[in-house]
């Protein structure tokens, strides 16, 4: 089971095609659809990473340089100029967890921020000086809480694309290191 491109994927792809520069990493690449679009439309080198080996294989089949990785773990310091992430964000109670690859692609733990928190705690390490991040945020995971995490990590941010749906609002936040 591999996450299929949906509305959130399209929003992240649009933002990334617009804002990506230099060496690009897409965390949680899934099928590799976003990474493939950025590489094709911007002519940039894009690496896709995913915890799911089936997803990494599918992304590689699209021509994306794909690795099996847990968030940013294997990547070296200052490795990327742009890091994009459409995290699993559905708030899920522990007794509703279903323990398969689709859960890993969708469930954000009880808060919806189970992967957003460690991602934001580590992303500065892999960003080169002047690098930027793009994070898809669902209102289901708490927009204000995610913004606070971005600020706590020392970044300035702006909403670059936003779309409302009947049950949630999706926003792509661009974040950059705050000037000293």
PDB file of C-alpha atoms in Angstrom:
ATOM      1  CA  UNK A   1       0.000   0.000   0.000  1.00  0.00           C
ATOM      2  CA  UNK A   2       1.461   3.316  -1.159  1.00  0.00           C
ATOM      3  CA  UNK A   3      -0.131   6.742  -0.604  1.00  0.00           C
ATOM      4  CA  UNK A   4      -1.699   8.005  -3.843  1.00  0.00           C
ATOM      5  CA  UNK A   5      -1.484  11.651  -4.881  1.00  0.00           C
ATOM      6  CA  UNK A   6      -4.471  13.589  -3.533  1.00  0.00           C
ATOM      7  CA  UNK A   7      -5.415  17.253  -2.995  1.00  0.00           C
ATOM      8  CA  UNK A   8      -2.657  17.665  -0.408  1.00  0.00           C
ATOM      9  CA  UNK A   9      -0.075  16.274  -2.860  1.00  0.00           C
ATOM     10  CA  UNK A  10      -1.169  18.761  -5.514  1.00  0.00           C
ATOM     11  CA  UNK A  11      -0.863  21.708  -3.139  1.00  0.00           C
ATOM     12  CA  UNK A  12       2.623  20.655  -2.024  1.00  0.00           C
ATOM     13  CA  UNK A  13       3.698  20.057  -5.622  1.00  0.00           C
ATOM     14  CA  UNK A  14       2.490  23.512  -6.712  1.00  0.00           C
ATOM     15  CA  UNK A  15       4.318  25.177  -3.810  1.00  0.00           C
ATOM     16  CA  UNK A  16       7.489  23.146  -4.403  1.00  0.00           C
ATOM     17  CA  UNK A  17       7.567  23.803  -8.139  1.00  0.00           C
ATOM     18  CA  UNK A  18       7.297  27.486  -7.253  1.00  0.00           C
ATOM     19  CA  UNK A  19       9.768  27.655  -4.355  1.00  0.00           C
ATOM     20  CA  UNK A  20      12.260  24.794  -4.624  1.00  0.00           C
ATOM     21  CA  UNK A  21      15.909  25.553  -5.286  1.00  0.00           C
ATOM     22  CA  UNK A  22      19.194  23.669  -5.312  1.00  0.00           C
ATOM     23  CA  UNK A  23      19.251  20.158  -3.900  1.00  0.00           C
ATOM     24  CA  UNK A  24      15.746  19.022  -2.932  1.00  0.00           C
ATOM     25  CA  UNK A  25      14.550  16.359  -0.500  1.00  0.00           C
ATOM     26  CA  UNK A  26      10.945  15.217  -0.330  1.00  0.00           C
ATOM     27  CA  UNK A  27      10.359  13.423   2.973  1.00  0.00           C
ATOM     28  CA  UNK A  28       7.533  10.885   2.836  1.00  0.00           C
ATOM     29  CA  UNK A  29       7.608  10.820  -0.959  1.00  0.00           C
ATOM     30  CA  UNK A  30       4.987   8.058  -1.270  1.00  0.00           C
ATOM     31  CA  UNK A  31       4.554   7.309  -4.963  1.00  0.00           C
ATOM     32  CA  UNK A  32       7.162   9.944  -5.853  1.00  0.00           C
ATOM     33  CA  UNK A  33       4.605  12.040  -7.732  1.00  0.00           C
ATOM     34  CA  UNK A  34       5.562  15.377  -6.101  1.00  0.00           C
ATOM     35  CA  UNK A  35       9.307  14.721  -6.401  1.00  0.00           C
ATOM     36  CA  UNK A  36       8.883  13.741 -10.068  1.00  0.00           C
ATOM     37  CA  UNK A  37       6.976  16.976 -10.813  1.00  0.00           C
ATOM     38  CA  UNK A  38       9.589  19.181  -9.141  1.00  0.00           C
ATOM     39  CA  UNK A  39      12.433  17.420 -10.971  1.00  0.00           C
ATOM     40  CA  UNK A  40      10.647  17.610 -14.336  1.00  0.00           C
ATOM     41  CA  UNK A  41       9.309  21.167 -14.099  1.00  0.00           C
ATOM     42  CA  UNK A  42      12.311  22.778 -12.387  1.00  0.00           C
ATOM     43  CA  UNK A  43      15.176  20.597 -13.624  1.00  0.00           C
ATOM     44  CA  UNK A  44      16.389  20.089 -10.057  1.00  0.00           C
ATOM     45  CA  UNK A  45      17.910  17.021  -8.437  1.00  0.00           C
ATOM     46  CA  UNK A  46      15.258  15.646  -6.089  1.00  0.00           C
ATOM     47  CA  UNK A  47      15.756  12.841  -3.587  1.00  0.00           C
ATOM     48  CA  UNK A  48      12.646  11.143  -2.223  1.00  0.00           C
ATOM     49  CA  UNK A  49      12.652   9.327   1.110  1.00  0.00           C
ATOM     50  CA  UNK A  50       9.978   7.144   2.640  1.00  0.00           C
ATOM     51  CA  UNK A  51       9.778   4.712   5.540  1.00  0.00           C
ATOM     52  CA  UNK A  52       7.754   2.372   3.309  1.00  0.00           C
ATOM     53  CA  UNK A  53      10.040   0.291   1.039  1.00  0.00           C
ATOM     54  CA  UNK A  54       7.137  -0.206  -1.394  1.00  0.00           C
ATOM     55  CA  UNK A  55       6.839   3.568  -1.750  1.00  0.00           C
ATOM     56  CA  UNK A  56      10.581   3.999  -2.305  1.00  0.00           C
ATOM     57  CA  UNK A  57      10.442   1.311  -5.012  1.00  0.00           C
ATOM     58  CA  UNK A  58       7.461   2.971  -6.711  1.00  0.00           C
ATOM     59  CA  UNK A  59       9.130   6.409  -6.585  1.00  0.00           C
ATOM     60  CA  UNK A  60      12.293   4.915  -8.092  1.00  0.00           C
ATOM     61  CA  UNK A  61      10.131   3.507 -10.877  1.00  0.00           C
ATOM     62  CA  UNK A  62       9.161   7.118 -11.690  1.00  0.00           C
ATOM     63  CA  UNK A  63      12.832   7.999 -11.997  1.00  0.00           C
ATOM     64  CA  UNK A  64      13.081   9.569  -8.542  1.00  0.00           C
ATOM     65  CA  UNK A  65      16.280   8.893  -6.591  1.00  0.00           C
ATOM     66  CA  UNK A  66      14.580   7.196  -3.641  1.00  0.00           C
ATOM     67  CA  UNK A  67      15.803   5.905  -0.295  1.00  0.00           C
ATOM     68  CA  UNK A  68      14.117   4.085   2.575  1.00  0.00           C
ATOM     69  CA  UNK A  69      14.506   6.399   5.551  1.00  0.00           C
ATOM     70  CA  UNK A  70      12.814   7.420   8.782  1.00  0.00           C
ATOM     71  CA  UNK A  71      12.295  11.162   8.370  1.00  0.00           C
ATOM     72  CA  UNK A  72      15.723  12.887   8.150  1.00  0.00           C
ATOM     73  CA  UNK A  73      17.802  10.269   9.974  1.00  0.00           C
ATOM     74  CA  UNK A  74      20.319   9.183   7.313  1.00  0.00           C
ATOM     75  CA  UNK A  75      20.974  12.557   5.713  1.00  0.00           C
ATOM     76  CA  UNK A  76      24.094  14.575   6.432  1.00  0.00           C
ATOM     77  CA  UNK A  77      24.287  18.131   7.708  1.00  0.00           C
ATOM     78  CA  UNK A  78      23.665  20.926   5.188  1.00  0.00           C
ATOM     79  CA  UNK A  79      22.743  18.336   2.516  1.00  0.00           C
ATOM     80  CA  UNK A  80      19.691  20.074   1.017  1.00  0.00           C
ATOM     81  CA  UNK A  81      18.605  23.550  -0.054  1.00  0.00           C
ATOM     82  CA  UNK A  82      14.903  22.654  -0.003  1.00  0.00           C
ATOM     83  CA  UNK A  83      13.102  20.071   2.137  1.00  0.00           C
ATOM     84  CA  UNK A  84       9.422  19.305   1.436  1.00  0.00           C
ATOM     85  CA  UNK A  85       7.110  17.212   3.598  1.00  0.00           C
ATOM     86  CA  UNK A  86       3.451  16.228   3.374  1.00  0.00           C
ATOM     87  CA  UNK A  87       3.328  14.438   6.732  1.00  0.00           C
ATOM     88  CA  UNK A  88       0.791  11.902   7.967  1.00  0.00           C
ATOM     89  CA  UNK A  89      -1.559  14.185   9.883  1.00  0.00           C
ATOM     90  CA  UNK A  90      -4.828  12.428  10.652  1.00  0.00           C
ATOM     91  CA  UNK A  91      -5.342  12.482  14.428  1.00  0.00           C
ATOM     92  CA  UNK A  92      -5.695   8.811  15.406  1.00  0.00           C
ATOM     93  CA  UNK A  93      -6.512   7.379  18.824  1.00  0.00           C
ATOM     94  CA  UNK A  94      -4.153   4.547  19.856  1.00  0.00           C
ATOM     95  CA  UNK A  95      -6.967   1.980  19.895  1.00  0.00           C
ATOM     96  CA  UNK A  96      -7.831   2.935  16.301  1.00  0.00           C
ATOM     97  CA  UNK A  97      -4.330   2.315  14.931  1.00  0.00           C
ATOM     98  CA  UNK A  98      -4.386  -0.343  12.217  1.00  0.00           C
ATOM     99  CA  UNK A  99      -0.651  -1.062  11.780  1.00  0.00           C
ATOM    100  CA  UNK A 100       0.033  -1.269   8.073  1.00  0.00           C
ATOM    101  CA  UNK A 101       1.788   0.935   5.503  1.00  0.00           C
ATOM    102  CA  UNK A 102      -1.350   2.991   4.828  1.00  0.00           C
ATOM    103  CA  UNK A 103      -1.575   3.832   8.531  1.00  0.00           C
ATOM    104  CA  UNK A 104       2.039   5.017   8.426  1.00  0.00           C
ATOM    105  CA  UNK A 105       1.075   7.226   5.460  1.00  0.00           C
ATOM    106  CA  UNK A 106      -1.999   8.720   7.143  1.00  0.00           C
ATOM    107  CA  UNK A 107      -1.888   8.582  10.944  1.00  0.00           C
ATOM    108  CA  UNK A 108      -0.352  11.506  12.787  1.00  0.00           C
ATOM    109  CA  UNK A 109      -0.873   9.978  16.230  1.00  0.00           C
ATOM    110  CA  UNK A 110      -3.342  11.430  18.716  1.00  0.00           C
ATOM    111  CA  UNK A 111      -2.399  15.060  17.992  1.00  0.00           C
ATOM    112  CA  UNK A 112      -1.890  14.664  14.242  1.00  0.00           C
ATOM    113  CA  UNK A 113       1.636  16.011  14.859  1.00  0.00           C
ATOM    114  CA  UNK A 114       3.493  12.790  15.775  1.00  0.00           C
ATOM    115  CA  UNK A 115       5.821  13.121  12.763  1.00  0.00           C
ATOM    116  CA  UNK A 116       5.701  16.902  12.384  1.00  0.00           C
ATOM    117  CA  UNK A 117       7.364  17.414  15.786  1.00  0.00           C
ATOM    118  CA  UNK A 118      10.500  15.270  15.172  1.00  0.00           C
ATOM    119  CA  UNK A 119      10.723  16.549  11.582  1.00  0.00           C
ATOM    120  CA  UNK A 120      10.807  20.193  12.705  1.00  0.00           C
ATOM    121  CA  UNK A 121      13.225  19.355  15.522  1.00  0.00           C
ATOM    122  CA  UNK A 122      15.766  17.951  13.022  1.00  0.00           C
ATOM    123  CA  UNK A 123      15.182  19.722   9.689  1.00  0.00           C
ATOM    124  CA  UNK A 124      17.574  22.594  10.396  1.00  0.00           C
ATOM    125  CA  UNK A 125      20.438  20.071  10.580  1.00  0.00           C
ATOM    126  CA  UNK A 126      19.991  18.920   6.959  1.00  0.00           C
ATOM    127  CA  UNK A 127      19.203  22.363   5.521  1.00  0.00           C
ATOM    128  CA  UNK A 128      22.136  24.184   3.955  1.00  0.00           C
ATOM    129  CA  UNK A 129      22.618  27.841   4.951  1.00  0.00           C
ATOM    130  CA  UNK A 130      19.866  29.833   3.269  1.00  0.00           C
ATOM    131  CA  UNK A 131      17.808  26.671   2.816  1.00  0.00           C
ATOM    132  CA  UNK A 132      14.052  26.531   3.088  1.00  0.00           C
ATOM    133  CA  UNK A 133      11.360  24.061   4.021  1.00  0.00           C
ATOM    134  CA  UNK A 134       7.861  23.463   2.746  1.00  0.00           C
ATOM    135  CA  UNK A 135       5.436  21.740   5.099  1.00  0.00           C
ATOM    136  CA  UNK A 136       1.857  20.800   4.340  1.00  0.00           C
ATOM    137  CA  UNK A 137      -0.348  21.498   7.366  1.00  0.00           C
ATOM    138  CA  UNK A 138      -3.913  20.313   7.870  1.00  0.00           C
ATOM    139  CA  UNK A 139      -6.232  22.149  10.217  1.00  0.00           C
ATOM    140  CA  UNK A 140      -6.964  18.665  11.633  1.00  0.00           C
ATOM    141  CA  UNK A 141      -3.440  18.607  13.102  1.00  0.00           C
ATOM    142  CA  UNK A 142      -3.784  22.080  14.652  1.00  0.00           C
ATOM    143  CA  UNK A 143      -2.540  24.910  12.425  1.00  0.00           C
ATOM    144  CA  UNK A 144      -1.600  27.225  15.319  1.00  0.00           C
ATOM    145  CA  UNK A 145       0.228  24.413  17.128  1.00  0.00           C
ATOM    146  CA  UNK A 146       2.287  23.623  14.015  1.00  0.00           C
ATOM    147  CA  UNK A 147       3.109  27.316  13.529  1.00  0.00           C
ATOM    148  CA  UNK A 148       4.296  27.446  17.155  1.00  0.00           C
ATOM    149  CA  UNK A 149       6.552  24.417  16.530  1.00  0.00           C
ATOM    150  CA  UNK A 150       8.024  26.124  13.448  1.00  0.00           C
ATOM    151  CA  UNK A 151       8.704  29.292  15.456  1.00  0.00           C
ATOM    152  CA  UNK A 152      10.152  27.301  18.376  1.00  0.00           C
ATOM    153  CA  UNK A 153      12.565  25.664  15.894  1.00  0.00           C
ATOM    154  CA  UNK A 154      13.845  29.155  15.008  1.00  0.00           C
ATOM    155  CA  UNK A 155      12.185  29.636  11.631  1.00  0.00           C
ATOM    156  CA  UNK A 156      10.162  32.438  10.085  1.00  0.00           C
ATOM    157  CA  UNK A 157       7.250  31.242   7.989  1.00  0.00           C
ATOM    158  CA  UNK A 158       4.613  32.255   5.499  1.00  0.00           C
ATOM    159  CA  UNK A 159       1.614  30.496   4.016  1.00  0.00           C
ATOM    160  CA  UNK A 160       2.307  30.084   0.302  1.00  0.00           C
ATOM    161  CA  UNK A 161      -0.823  28.178  -0.754  1.00  0.00           C
ATOM    162  CA  UNK A 162      -4.044  27.324   1.047  1.00  0.00           C
ATOM    163  CA  UNK A 163      -7.242  25.544   0.137  1.00  0.00           C
ATOM    164  CA  UNK A 164     -10.366  24.832   2.176  1.00  0.00           C
ATOM    165  CA  UNK A 165     -12.345  21.613   1.986  1.00  0.00           C
ATOM    166  CA  UNK A 166     -15.545  20.625   3.828  1.00  0.00           C
ATOM    167  CA  UNK A 167     -13.688  18.985   6.743  1.00  0.00           C
ATOM    168  CA  UNK A 168     -10.279  20.680   6.769  1.00  0.00           C
ATOM    169  CA  UNK A 169      -8.133  23.505   5.482  1.00  0.00           C
ATOM    170  CA  UNK A 170      -4.805  22.558   3.898  1.00  0.00           C
ATOM    171  CA  UNK A 171      -1.946  25.061   3.948  1.00  0.00           C
ATOM    172  CA  UNK A 172       1.597  24.810   2.674  1.00  0.00           C
ATOM    173  CA  UNK A 173       3.913  26.783   4.944  1.00  0.00           C
ATOM    174  CA  UNK A 174       7.297  27.854   3.678  1.00  0.00           C
ATOM    175  CA  UNK A 175       9.803  28.248   6.494  1.00  0.00           C
ATOM    176  CA  UNK A 176      13.242  29.824   6.496  1.00  0.00           C
ATOM    177  CA  UNK A 177      15.890  30.304   9.162  1.00  0.00           C
ATOM    178  CA  UNK A 178      15.255  33.541  11.022  1.00  0.00           C
ATOM    179  CA  UNK A 179      17.939  36.171  10.417  1.00  0.00           C
ATOM    180  CA  UNK A 180      20.330  36.596  13.321  1.00  0.00           C
TER     181      UNK A 180
END
